XYZ file of C-alpha atoms in Angstrom:
765
model
C 48.183 183.875 -8.344
C 46.221 185.305 -5.376
C 44.848 188.773 -6.051
C 45.789 191.521 -3.524
C 42.279 191.888 -2.109
C 41.942 188.164 -1.488
C 45.454 188.087 -0.002
C 44.493 190.872 2.410
C 41.396 188.953 3.449
C 43.456 185.820 4.070
C 45.863 187.869 6.204
C 42.984 189.331 8.237
C 41.462 185.888 8.773
C 44.851 184.572 9.878
C 45.262 187.513 12.267
C 41.763 186.941 13.647
C 42.576 183.294 14.312
C 45.848 184.343 15.948
C 44.039 186.810 18.190
C 40.839 184.988 18.990
C 40.901 181.283 18.178
C 42.654 180.199 21.397
C 40.051 182.086 23.360
C 37.096 180.866 21.342
C 38.074 177.378 22.430
C 37.515 178.411 26.045
C 33.749 178.759 25.769
C 31.789 175.842 27.237
C 28.140 175.771 28.343
C 27.937 176.917 31.951
C 25.364 175.500 34.363
C 24.907 175.179 38.099
C 22.821 172.226 39.258
C 20.208 172.458 42.024
C 19.159 168.903 42.850
C 17.237 168.738 45.102
C 15.593 172.146 44.976
C 16.955 174.513 47.649
C 15.104 174.271 50.941
C 16.219 177.618 52.380
C 16.625 181.096 51.012
C 20.438 181.374 51.195
C 20.768 178.284 48.994
C 18.275 179.556 46.413
C 18.676 180.029 42.670
C 19.743 183.692 42.257
C 18.588 185.918 39.390
C 19.068 189.662 39.014
C 20.029 192.743 37.023
C 21.515 195.134 39.578
C 18.180 196.775 40.351
C 15.778 193.881 40.949
C 16.446 190.274 41.899
C 14.802 187.022 42.869
C 15.727 183.933 44.853
C 13.965 180.741 43.758
C 13.598 178.025 46.363
C 11.161 175.496 47.758
C 9.349 176.444 50.959
C 6.970 173.896 52.457
C 7.089 171.994 49.152
C 5.941 175.119 47.293
C 8.004 176.955 44.666
C 8.766 180.418 45.999
C 10.252 183.478 44.286
C 11.639 185.922 46.881
C 11.524 189.326 45.151
C 13.821 192.231 45.919
C 14.837 195.654 44.686
C 18.117 197.403 45.476
C 16.628 200.734 46.576
C 14.053 199.358 49.028
C 15.325 201.182 52.079
C 14.085 202.405 55.414
C 16.204 205.557 55.601
C 15.092 206.969 58.939
C 17.953 208.666 60.825
C 19.769 206.422 63.264
C 18.100 207.229 66.574
C 20.369 208.957 69.055
C 23.348 209.260 66.684
C 23.276 212.955 65.840
C 23.574 214.440 69.295
C 25.748 217.365 70.323
C 28.643 214.985 71.057
C 28.686 213.801 67.422
C 32.187 215.153 66.946
C 35.515 213.550 66.094
C 37.262 215.967 68.423
C 34.972 215.018 71.318
C 35.720 211.342 70.687
C 39.461 212.041 70.608
C 39.189 213.751 73.976
C 37.248 210.865 75.532
C 39.749 208.324 74.209
C 42.791 210.262 75.386
C 41.162 210.907 78.784
C 40.309 207.207 79.192
C 36.580 207.948 79.299
C 35.374 205.810 76.400
C 32.194 204.237 77.783
C 29.980 207.228 76.812
C 31.321 206.989 73.252
C 30.216 203.373 72.987
C 26.836 204.182 74.486
C 26.188 207.135 72.187
C 27.568 205.912 68.867
C 28.322 202.171 68.864
C 25.195 200.865 70.543
C 22.434 202.486 68.433
C 23.417 200.355 65.433
C 22.868 197.225 67.516
C 19.740 198.385 69.278
C 17.815 200.127 66.500
C 16.266 198.177 63.625
C 16.736 200.983 61.108
C 17.973 202.530 58.907
C 18.101 199.292 56.934
C 17.583 197.546 53.619
C 14.128 195.919 53.491
C 12.829 192.977 51.397
C 10.150 193.168 48.692
C 7.714 190.250 48.729
C 7.411 186.698 47.438
C 5.488 184.789 44.788
C 4.374 181.244 45.531
C 3.113 178.643 43.070
C 1.139 176.247 45.232
C 0.182 173.799 42.461
C 3.805 172.575 42.301
C 3.591 171.118 45.811
C 2.742 167.552 44.723
C 5.219 167.392 41.818
C 8.394 165.281 41.865
C 11.566 166.986 40.684
C 13.522 165.674 37.735
C 16.076 168.453 37.166
C 16.797 172.002 38.304
C 19.637 174.185 37.126
C 20.786 177.710 36.525
C 21.960 178.383 32.991
C 24.749 180.905 33.582
C 25.224 181.820 29.928
C 21.562 182.771 29.586
C 20.938 183.841 33.210
C 17.870 181.612 33.252
C 16.541 179.195 35.842
C 15.207 175.882 34.539
C 13.134 173.506 36.681
C 11.688 170.284 35.266
C 9.348 167.912 37.060
C 8.924 164.223 36.289
C 5.393 164.708 34.937
C 6.796 166.992 32.207
C 5.911 170.354 33.766
C 8.649 172.924 33.206
C 9.326 176.303 34.797
C 11.673 178.806 33.170
C 12.502 182.120 34.804
C 14.821 185.070 34.257
C 15.234 188.618 35.469
C 15.650 190.724 32.369
C 19.196 192.019 32.009
C 18.092 195.567 31.150
C 14.433 196.057 32.099
C 13.174 195.996 35.718
C 11.083 192.929 34.953
C 11.199 189.322 36.137
C 9.730 186.598 33.922
C 8.373 183.087 34.434
C 6.983 180.568 31.975
C 5.270 177.277 32.788
C 5.024 174.600 30.120
C 3.167 171.286 30.120
C 0.899 172.236 33.009
C -1.096 169.244 34.181
C -3.375 171.049 36.636
C -4.883 174.462 37.332
C -2.424 177.329 37.583
C -2.348 178.954 41.024
C -0.272 181.934 42.169
C -0.115 183.945 45.390
C 1.772 187.098 46.324
C 3.092 186.855 49.896
C 3.991 190.187 51.519
C 6.670 190.503 54.220
C 5.143 190.177 57.684
C 5.727 193.676 58.972
C 3.116 193.117 61.665
C 4.454 189.743 62.831
C 5.385 189.221 66.481
C 8.860 190.400 67.406
C 10.938 187.557 68.764
C 14.380 188.793 67.702
C 15.698 192.296 68.363
C 19.120 193.811 68.812
C 20.773 191.246 66.509
C 22.484 193.045 63.595
C 24.227 189.864 62.423
C 21.201 187.567 62.341
C 18.768 190.404 61.659
C 15.891 191.733 63.740
C 12.340 190.644 62.987
C 10.620 192.885 60.417
C 7.918 193.700 62.954
C 10.374 196.017 64.682
C 10.081 198.493 61.796
C 6.520 199.367 62.862
C 4.916 199.522 59.422
C 1.212 199.031 58.897
C 0.731 195.843 56.916
C 0.493 196.569 53.199
C -2.496 195.955 50.975
C -2.658 193.076 48.491
C -5.165 193.662 45.677
C -6.018 190.780 43.388
C -7.348 191.459 39.882
C -7.991 189.149 36.932
C -4.577 187.751 35.988
C -2.671 190.246 38.166
C -1.856 191.056 41.788
C -0.680 194.395 43.184
C 0.809 194.828 46.644
C 1.369 198.310 48.069
C 3.517 198.790 51.163
C 4.143 202.068 52.970
C 7.498 202.316 54.676
C 9.133 204.937 56.839
C 8.255 208.560 56.096
C 7.098 209.170 52.536
C 8.654 205.992 51.146
C 6.485 203.267 49.665
C 6.781 200.494 47.127
C 4.560 198.335 44.943
C 5.034 194.745 43.832
C 3.121 193.912 40.650
C 2.602 190.448 39.168
C 0.718 189.783 35.944
C 0.282 186.669 33.820
C -1.520 185.237 30.825
C -2.490 181.768 29.693
C -1.283 181.002 26.169
C -3.056 177.674 25.979
C -4.277 174.881 28.235
C -0.734 173.915 29.208
C 1.270 177.162 29.005
C 1.346 180.253 31.242
C 3.674 183.255 30.999
C 4.041 185.862 33.713
C 5.936 188.988 34.692
C 6.676 190.851 37.902
C 8.276 194.101 38.921
C 8.838 196.266 41.991
C 8.222 200.023 41.906
C 9.780 202.325 44.489
C 8.461 205.735 45.488
C 10.272 208.060 45.117
C 11.807 206.590 41.955
C 15.336 207.961 42.337
C 16.785 205.751 39.604
C 13.937 206.335 37.109
C 13.324 202.638 36.620
C 9.680 202.152 37.582
C 7.105 200.323 35.466
C 3.371 200.464 36.141
C 0.822 197.733 35.470
C 0.103 199.006 31.957
C 3.814 199.001 31.030
C 4.209 195.553 32.531
C 1.283 194.181 30.573
C 2.757 195.597 27.371
C 5.863 193.548 28.096
C 3.687 190.541 28.771
C 1.825 191.044 25.500
C 5.118 190.874 23.572
C 5.842 187.612 25.360
C 8.546 185.679 27.167
C 10.640 184.779 24.117
C 10.463 188.175 22.397
C 11.634 189.993 25.538
C 14.281 187.365 26.121
C 16.114 188.355 22.922
C 17.467 191.575 24.421
C 18.130 189.754 27.692
C 20.246 187.128 25.935
C 22.023 189.774 23.867
C 23.142 191.569 27.040
C 24.413 188.393 28.671
C 26.155 187.274 25.480
C 28.005 190.578 25.425
C 28.807 190.236 29.127
C 30.341 186.768 28.783
C 32.267 187.880 25.685
C 34.055 190.540 27.740
C 36.441 188.036 29.316
C 36.877 184.369 30.020
C 39.423 181.977 31.461
C 40.094 178.278 31.743
C 41.995 176.661 34.605
C 42.420 172.913 35.130
C 40.928 172.915 38.629
C 37.192 172.249 38.168
C 36.247 173.592 41.596
C 38.005 176.916 41.070
C 36.844 177.152 37.472
C 33.193 176.721 38.359
C 33.360 179.053 41.350
C 34.882 181.781 39.144
C 32.084 181.321 36.634
C 29.516 181.640 39.421
C 31.190 184.829 40.657
C 31.166 186.284 37.155
C 27.491 185.430 36.885
C 26.697 187.023 40.259
C 28.700 190.125 39.339
C 26.745 190.444 36.101
C 23.553 190.033 38.136
C 24.329 192.677 40.768
C 26.446 195.419 39.162
C 24.922 198.114 36.952
C 25.101 201.795 36.272
C 21.887 203.659 37.135
C 21.394 201.357 40.101
C 22.743 201.273 43.659
C 26.176 199.679 44.041
C 26.661 196.206 45.468
C 25.755 196.287 49.155
C 26.234 193.402 51.577
C 23.569 191.247 49.905
C 22.700 193.498 46.931
C 19.373 192.372 45.384
C 19.099 189.169 47.423
C 17.846 190.258 50.843
C 17.128 187.581 53.430
C 13.808 185.822 52.819
C 13.238 184.792 56.425
C 10.948 187.450 57.890
C 13.903 189.373 59.246
C 16.042 192.385 58.442
C 19.121 191.373 56.413
C 22.422 190.620 58.191
C 24.119 193.881 59.156
C 21.018 195.670 57.822
C 22.047 194.956 54.230
C 23.895 198.264 54.267
C 26.958 199.682 52.546
C 30.108 198.774 54.490
C 32.954 200.830 53.000
C 35.630 199.546 55.375
C 36.058 196.391 53.247
C 32.853 194.985 51.804
C 32.015 197.286 48.914
C 35.678 197.589 47.942
C 36.219 193.827 47.702
C 33.024 193.490 45.697
C 34.520 195.499 42.847
C 38.015 194.002 42.843
C 37.325 191.657 39.904
C 35.830 194.318 37.639
C 39.150 195.816 36.516
C 41.212 192.919 35.224
C 37.898 191.177 34.448
C 37.185 193.864 31.825
C 33.890 195.056 33.275
C 34.721 198.728 33.758
C 31.253 199.908 32.732
C 29.706 197.870 35.553
C 32.270 199.172 38.043
C 31.132 202.709 37.233
C 27.938 201.998 39.148
C 30.090 201.992 42.285
C 31.769 205.312 41.548
C 28.529 206.903 40.359
C 27.182 206.243 43.852
C 29.941 208.371 45.387
C 29.499 211.092 42.776
C 25.761 211.204 43.436
C 26.256 211.546 47.194
C 29.207 213.954 47.241
C 27.316 216.764 48.907
C 26.089 214.426 51.631
C 29.676 213.321 52.327
C 30.782 216.950 52.513
C 27.986 217.620 55.024
C 29.190 214.685 57.138
C 32.829 215.776 56.844
C 32.023 219.261 58.076
C 29.584 218.096 60.769
C 31.630 215.298 62.316
C 35.241 216.256 61.609
C 34.855 220.007 61.250
C 37.022 219.899 58.121
C 36.784 220.574 54.408
C 37.189 217.991 51.667
C 35.614 214.560 51.542
C 35.389 211.831 54.150
C 33.046 208.888 53.592
C 31.373 207.069 56.497
C 32.407 203.431 56.751
C 28.789 202.292 57.167
C 26.084 204.124 55.242
C 22.504 204.143 54.043
C 21.423 204.185 50.404
C 22.163 207.909 50.075
C 25.509 207.777 51.883
C 24.303 208.917 55.312
C 26.254 207.660 58.328
C 24.712 204.891 60.463
C 27.098 204.598 63.391
C 28.205 201.219 64.649
C 31.750 200.509 65.731
C 32.865 204.046 65.018
C 36.573 203.260 64.759
C 35.591 201.939 61.318
C 32.108 203.342 60.624
C 33.444 206.870 61.216
C 37.084 206.262 60.291
C 38.849 209.229 58.653
C 40.513 207.127 55.920
C 37.512 205.391 54.342
C 37.398 207.793 51.397
C 41.061 206.995 50.672
C 40.161 203.341 50.057
C 37.403 204.583 47.761
C 40.082 206.698 46.064
C 41.837 203.538 44.965
C 38.806 202.512 42.940
C 38.788 205.879 41.184
C 42.481 205.352 40.481
C 41.995 201.805 39.182
C 39.167 202.928 36.911
C 41.558 205.503 35.450
C 44.529 203.178 35.123
C 42.571 200.391 33.458
C 40.608 202.708 31.140
C 43.017 205.614 30.523
C 39.910 207.760 30.101
C 41.248 211.302 30.459
C 37.793 212.838 30.807
C 37.137 210.529 33.734
C 40.543 211.444 35.188
C 39.924 215.169 34.904
C 36.274 215.299 35.934
C 35.947 212.511 38.499
C 39.107 210.658 39.558
C 41.396 213.567 40.377
C 38.687 215.761 41.949
C 37.732 212.908 44.285
C 41.313 212.022 45.203
C 42.190 215.699 45.642
C 39.195 216.304 47.911
C 40.158 213.282 50.006
C 43.763 214.466 50.174
C 42.565 217.907 51.256
C 40.646 216.345 54.136
C 43.485 214.009 55.150
C 45.926 216.905 55.221
C 43.601 218.804 57.553
C 42.779 215.910 59.875
C 46.400 214.814 60.307
C 49.007 216.674 62.366
C 52.775 216.956 62.443
C 54.294 215.118 65.384
C 56.614 217.586 67.162
C 58.895 214.750 68.278
C 59.406 213.081 64.899
C 58.423 215.793 62.452
C 56.223 213.221 60.727
C 52.546 213.529 59.939
C 50.155 211.357 61.965
C 46.563 210.867 63.060
C 45.914 211.765 66.695
C 43.975 208.528 67.063
C 43.969 205.747 64.524
C 42.299 202.375 63.949
C 42.683 199.152 61.987
C 39.518 197.255 61.001
C 38.400 195.545 63.117
C 41.239 195.043 65.576
C 39.979 195.075 69.189
C 36.391 195.355 67.934
C 34.720 198.413 69.497
C 36.860 198.705 72.608
C 38.685 201.854 73.621
C 41.908 200.054 72.675
C 40.662 199.835 69.081
C 41.766 203.473 68.831
C 45.563 203.542 68.646
C 47.612 206.573 69.593
C 50.174 205.713 66.921
C 49.026 205.638 63.319
C 48.191 202.116 62.195
C 49.548 200.582 59.029
C 45.989 200.497 57.719
C 45.464 204.238 58.043
C 49.017 205.056 57.086
C 49.045 202.969 53.927
C 45.776 204.562 52.794
C 47.171 208.029 53.455
C 50.376 207.160 51.615
C 48.392 205.869 48.676
C 46.098 208.873 48.498
C 48.808 211.556 48.658
C 51.111 209.659 46.302
C 48.295 209.149 43.811
C 47.130 212.759 44.088
C 50.633 213.882 43.097
C 50.792 211.373 40.240
C 47.458 212.392 38.753
C 48.157 216.104 39.190
C 51.301 215.614 37.086
C 49.316 213.789 34.388
C 46.975 216.796 34.282
C 49.960 219.178 34.258
C 48.942 220.692 37.607
C 52.533 220.930 38.732
C 52.047 223.195 41.737
C 49.410 220.851 43.146
C 51.649 217.875 42.408
C 54.503 219.445 44.354
C 52.182 220.118 47.276
C 50.929 216.529 47.455
C 54.486 215.234 47.107
C 55.477 217.386 50.078
C 52.663 216.028 52.234
C 53.494 212.474 51.148
C 57.114 212.937 52.205
C 55.939 213.998 55.666
C 54.391 210.587 56.305
C 56.396 208.032 58.305
C 57.403 204.612 57.056
C 55.123 201.660 57.625
C 55.606 199.771 60.878
C 57.657 196.625 60.244
C 58.784 194.164 62.900
C 62.344 192.925 63.307
C 61.160 189.818 61.465
C 60.126 191.928 58.452
C 56.403 191.562 59.206
C 53.921 194.355 58.648
C 52.487 195.240 62.058
C 49.101 196.567 63.104
C 50.784 199.696 64.467
C 54.340 200.561 65.568
C 53.858 198.931 68.973
C 51.253 196.293 68.063
C 52.306 193.231 66.049
C 49.927 190.929 64.206
C 49.873 188.209 66.855
C 46.218 187.200 67.176
C 44.022 185.670 64.501
C 41.793 188.226 62.823
C 39.459 188.215 59.839
C 40.525 191.585 58.407
C 44.125 191.643 57.084
C 44.220 195.395 57.502
C 47.934 195.462 58.311
C 48.728 194.092 54.832
C 46.894 196.776 52.844
C 50.218 198.065 51.498
C 50.774 194.709 49.759
C 47.287 194.168 48.466
C 45.149 195.879 47.401
C 47.168 199.112 47.443
C 50.385 197.738 45.921
C 52.670 200.135 47.805
C 54.992 197.212 48.507
C 55.537 195.131 45.387
C 57.246 191.775 45.017
C 59.060 193.158 41.994
C 60.580 196.139 43.826
C 63.491 194.596 45.735
C 64.669 191.694 47.859
C 63.596 193.663 50.920
C 60.084 193.973 49.510
C 60.033 190.240 48.901
C 61.084 189.635 52.485
C 58.351 191.892 53.858
C 55.660 190.297 51.699
C 56.824 186.752 52.393
C 57.157 187.339 56.141
C 53.841 189.174 56.485
C 51.924 186.421 54.717
C 53.748 183.786 56.746
C 52.645 185.535 59.941
C 49.017 185.238 58.813
C 49.504 181.522 58.224
C 51.433 181.006 61.451
C 48.935 182.792 63.692
C 46.220 180.803 61.949
C 42.596 181.096 60.824
C 40.826 180.764 64.176
C 38.952 184.039 63.700
C 38.928 184.297 59.912
C 35.812 184.611 57.764
C 35.384 183.339 54.235
C 36.495 186.617 52.699
C 39.771 186.264 54.634
C 40.648 183.237 52.490
C 39.661 185.090 49.328
C 41.877 188.029 50.330
C 44.684 185.618 51.244
C 44.439 184.133 47.752
C 45.075 187.602 46.308
C 47.975 188.221 48.691
C 49.636 184.933 47.797
C 49.155 185.608 44.104
C 51.004 188.915 44.568
C 53.770 186.880 46.223
C 53.892 184.624 43.121
C 52.776 181.670 45.251
C 50.453 179.796 42.918
C 50.048 176.753 45.149
C 49.260 178.921 48.162
C 46.782 181.066 46.251
C 44.970 178.033 44.849
C 44.799 176.411 48.291
C 43.312 179.505 49.954
C 40.751 179.959 47.202
C 39.833 176.273 47.292
C 39.162 176.475 51.031
C 36.964 179.507 50.425
C 34.958 177.718 47.748
C 34.538 174.393 49.506
C 34.128 175.455 53.146
C 32.622 178.957 53.212
C 30.072 178.906 50.412
C 26.519 177.664 50.247
C 25.399 175.127 47.670
C 24.429 178.037 45.407
C 27.928 179.596 45.812
C 26.852 182.393 48.221
C 29.582 183.368 50.696
C 28.239 182.539 54.184
C 31.165 183.931 56.222
C 31.544 180.895 58.516
C 33.093 177.457 57.965
C 30.106 175.411 56.831
C 32.108 172.171 56.980
C 33.219 172.726 60.593
C 36.658 171.509 59.536
C 38.665 173.931 61.644
C 39.124 176.551 58.941
C 37.558 179.050 61.344
C 35.847 179.199 64.705
C 33.046 181.050 62.938
C 30.550 178.427 61.844
C 27.517 180.696 61.436
C 26.028 181.535 58.016
C 25.241 185.225 57.421
C 25.338 185.795 53.666
C 27.442 188.652 52.238
C 28.873 189.043 48.738
C 32.324 190.590 49.144
C 34.087 187.251 49.652
C 32.605 185.931 46.407
C 33.963 188.758 44.309
C 37.328 188.838 46.079
C 37.610 185.166 45.113
C 37.089 186.031 41.439
C 39.761 188.717 41.682
C 42.133 186.167 43.218
C 41.796 183.788 40.265
C 42.433 186.660 37.864
C 45.420 187.795 39.924
C 46.937 184.350 39.433
C 46.663 184.709 35.644
C 47.567 188.339 34.942
C 49.288 191.152 36.836
C 50.111 194.648 35.638
C 50.369 196.687 38.840
C 54.191 196.688 38.990
C 54.803 198.723 35.852
C 54.827 195.812 33.433
C 52.573 193.055 32.170
C 53.102 189.501 33.409
C 50.959 186.569 32.325
C 50.503 183.455 34.487
C 52.517 185.013 37.339
C 51.157 182.808 40.123
C 49.795 179.470 38.976
C 50.503 176.077 40.575
C 53.277 174.080 38.946
C 50.837 171.340 37.937
C 48.619 173.734 35.975
C 50.091 172.825 32.595
C 47.170 173.952 30.425
C 45.730 177.383 31.268
C 44.273 180.172 29.142
C 42.366 183.406 29.334
C 40.631 185.791 26.964
C 40.647 189.605 27.035
C 41.503 190.161 30.645
C 42.393 193.813 31.108
C 45.738 195.295 32.118
C 46.610 198.750 33.391
C 47.105 201.131 30.492
C 43.866 199.991 28.769
C 45.324 196.852 27.215
C 43.236 193.732 26.558
C 45.287 190.587 26.933
C 44.689 186.985 25.911
C 47.137 184.148 26.526
C 47.405 180.400 26.374
C 49.694 177.980 28.146
C 49.967 174.409 26.876
C 52.000 171.556 28.307
C 53.579 173.996 30.762
C 54.717 176.549 28.175
C 53.159 179.813 27.074
C 52.334 179.404 23.393
C 50.300 182.511 22.532
C 50.112 186.070 23.867
C 47.731 188.578 22.252
C 47.598 192.252 23.249
C 45.125 194.856 22.032
C 45.583 198.528 22.871
C 42.521 200.735 23.266
C 44.243 204.072 23.872
C 47.782 203.518 22.611
C 50.939 203.855 24.665
C 53.999 201.918 25.661
C 53.741 198.577 27.434
C 56.589 196.769 29.123
C 56.041 193.016 28.972
C 57.771 190.265 30.890
C 58.376 187.942 28.003
C 57.132 184.390 28.535
C 58.896 183.236 25.358
C 62.294 182.473 23.982
C 61.957 182.970 20.263
C 58.636 184.112 18.882
C 56.877 185.383 15.799
C 54.288 188.102 15.690
C 51.383 189.379 13.635
C 50.501 193.061 13.885
C 47.334 195.009 13.215
C 47.737 198.786 13.084
C 50.909 200.550 14.158
C 52.913 198.535 16.680
C 56.638 198.655 17.372
C 58.611 196.140 19.441
C 61.620 197.549 21.272
C 64.147 195.345 23.017
C 64.353 196.097 26.716
C 66.391 194.632 29.550
C 66.878 190.900 29.754
C 63.593 189.034 29.983
C 61.472 192.029 28.984
C 60.294 193.619 25.785
C 58.725 197.018 25.289
C 55.909 197.412 22.796
C 54.709 200.793 21.531
C 51.096 200.887 20.355
C 49.018 203.351 18.430
C 45.364 203.448 19.553
C 43.258 200.479 18.376
C 46.320 198.476 17.378
C 47.170 194.920 18.395
C 49.835 192.270 18.310
C 49.606 188.495 18.314
C 52.762 186.765 19.519
C 53.363 183.048 19.105
C 56.196 180.955 20.503
C 58.354 179.153 17.951
């Protein structure tokens, strides 16, 4: 006879296996090979921790570490931007009076002509003694976030950027010759050959800095560089020889002022070095082990599987709280003597938003908070901008900003668009929906969304002819580029969908907080908005009199489908028709002027349309044609196969992370009021699984599909609540931990009520 205690233990073990065994089988060692060693910076081995980063590559047969830090910024005001005409109302008048050339001259052109404000690089380390060595193997260990390079003579180089500390590490083993290291500063005094090129980047010499000082000491090098104004930074490298064949070293970058309180001086760095490479690596490995345990998935397509793993790795390397959010290149600025593409800035008209798409279902909410913390930190600056430029209260966010959220100009239809903060609002909303953190809702999400709604109510007007609320002039990124015609006199679907989302969400969250009067007010404003512009062929248009008829990289007319989810496949046959027709119009018009991120976004759109084959195809094109050998998104078609007329290679990260979100969207969806697993996978994906992806309502979901049938579905509830589930089973059995109640719902669905911290494991029978 089994005693009760032993029986309970057996039950718990059985439940654990039910919940976790299918997902434990997913884990496989993850590597990315680099043979031969990269010969240019945008193919380099990337390491990072959100604050500092390095790119490891071979320059002139020498191993080079390009070092970077996220808050290295030249934050001088954009020259000529803040003149007396810096006024939304003045711009409206010029547009309506057909006098737009001065607007372009005053506000669009400075971004192109001026080298700063801009992100700036750090420095580089070079190991010259490696020049004569022959490579045997080079790889990036994704699980351990460690670069491994082995030469045929037995010399080995291991390197990592510590997951928590602002310290980079390197370790040489089996050295066969004298160790030699140099610190190479950026050439701020180099001749200027390139200027006025925001895409390719101006030469660093345009910034006008005095060349910094490199001071060499026994077993250490310190480089001090003064930037614009009072800003300066130091790069510190220190090393020690353990024996005749082994050297360990560390590096860091200090910024002044130290806004994020993450500086280390030489003494601190040498204390780290004294403890040693392996001792410090324990906490590094612990962080990455926890990161990879957050979620995982397995799909049968090796290309898509590996690309997703690389995106997860890059997200873990670039996203942190107490660090700047992911900018265009984050901690991997161009190592080519030039300013980064598009100044390495924060583009909030697409780029930063796409970069955080995978964090929600990917179960990395704590890393996504680094994005929202940025907006919280800079709230007062946004309010200053809102009052100065628009003359209104509430919050508007510039579409292109510096490190502290200050406007930079550019194509002002987007860089000074009135609806940018509404797209940011969606990320506050998603953080709430996926976490169900009521303190976050009360103290951050609703205040932000309310402040944005307050501004949008003030900036919009009631049309006397229709009685509907509109913007006097409206835009749609980046339709008609920076021409006068890029301002539409009828509200675009882009602006309108963001306004609809913000007012609708403000009402929803006010009701959750029992602020019923505010909820009624936002409902009233929402009802004053017109319907989205839809063609006679059921296609979402750019604006009521402007169809999507020319290829364009930014699918701004489809915002209501994805990411905003205002039009859902599950809603009605009419919704299906609109989604199907709108996506078909993208395909029919073609990819002539698409970028890589367009394919990643298309993958998400097709997943929302339950088109698994289409989603997989779009994401495969992204991975194989628009990414460098190290997986970096290079915007243009690198294969020149006709996937785009853009064949250039400026590196930006948003396409990478939108890709990851697209894979997750194929495996789990919860935006339509219920949970659906494997909603959009190709018919030939017979064996698919995922572990602890996150659903709205703060549910962690794991599932497995074998031989074309879902066999296991596990759901854990963090906060409790009721979850409607589209059942993938016929008959099933379940194991429950905590208080869980299954309630029969309509055909094909079940409703499950959870107490907090409870779970259910369901198995097909």
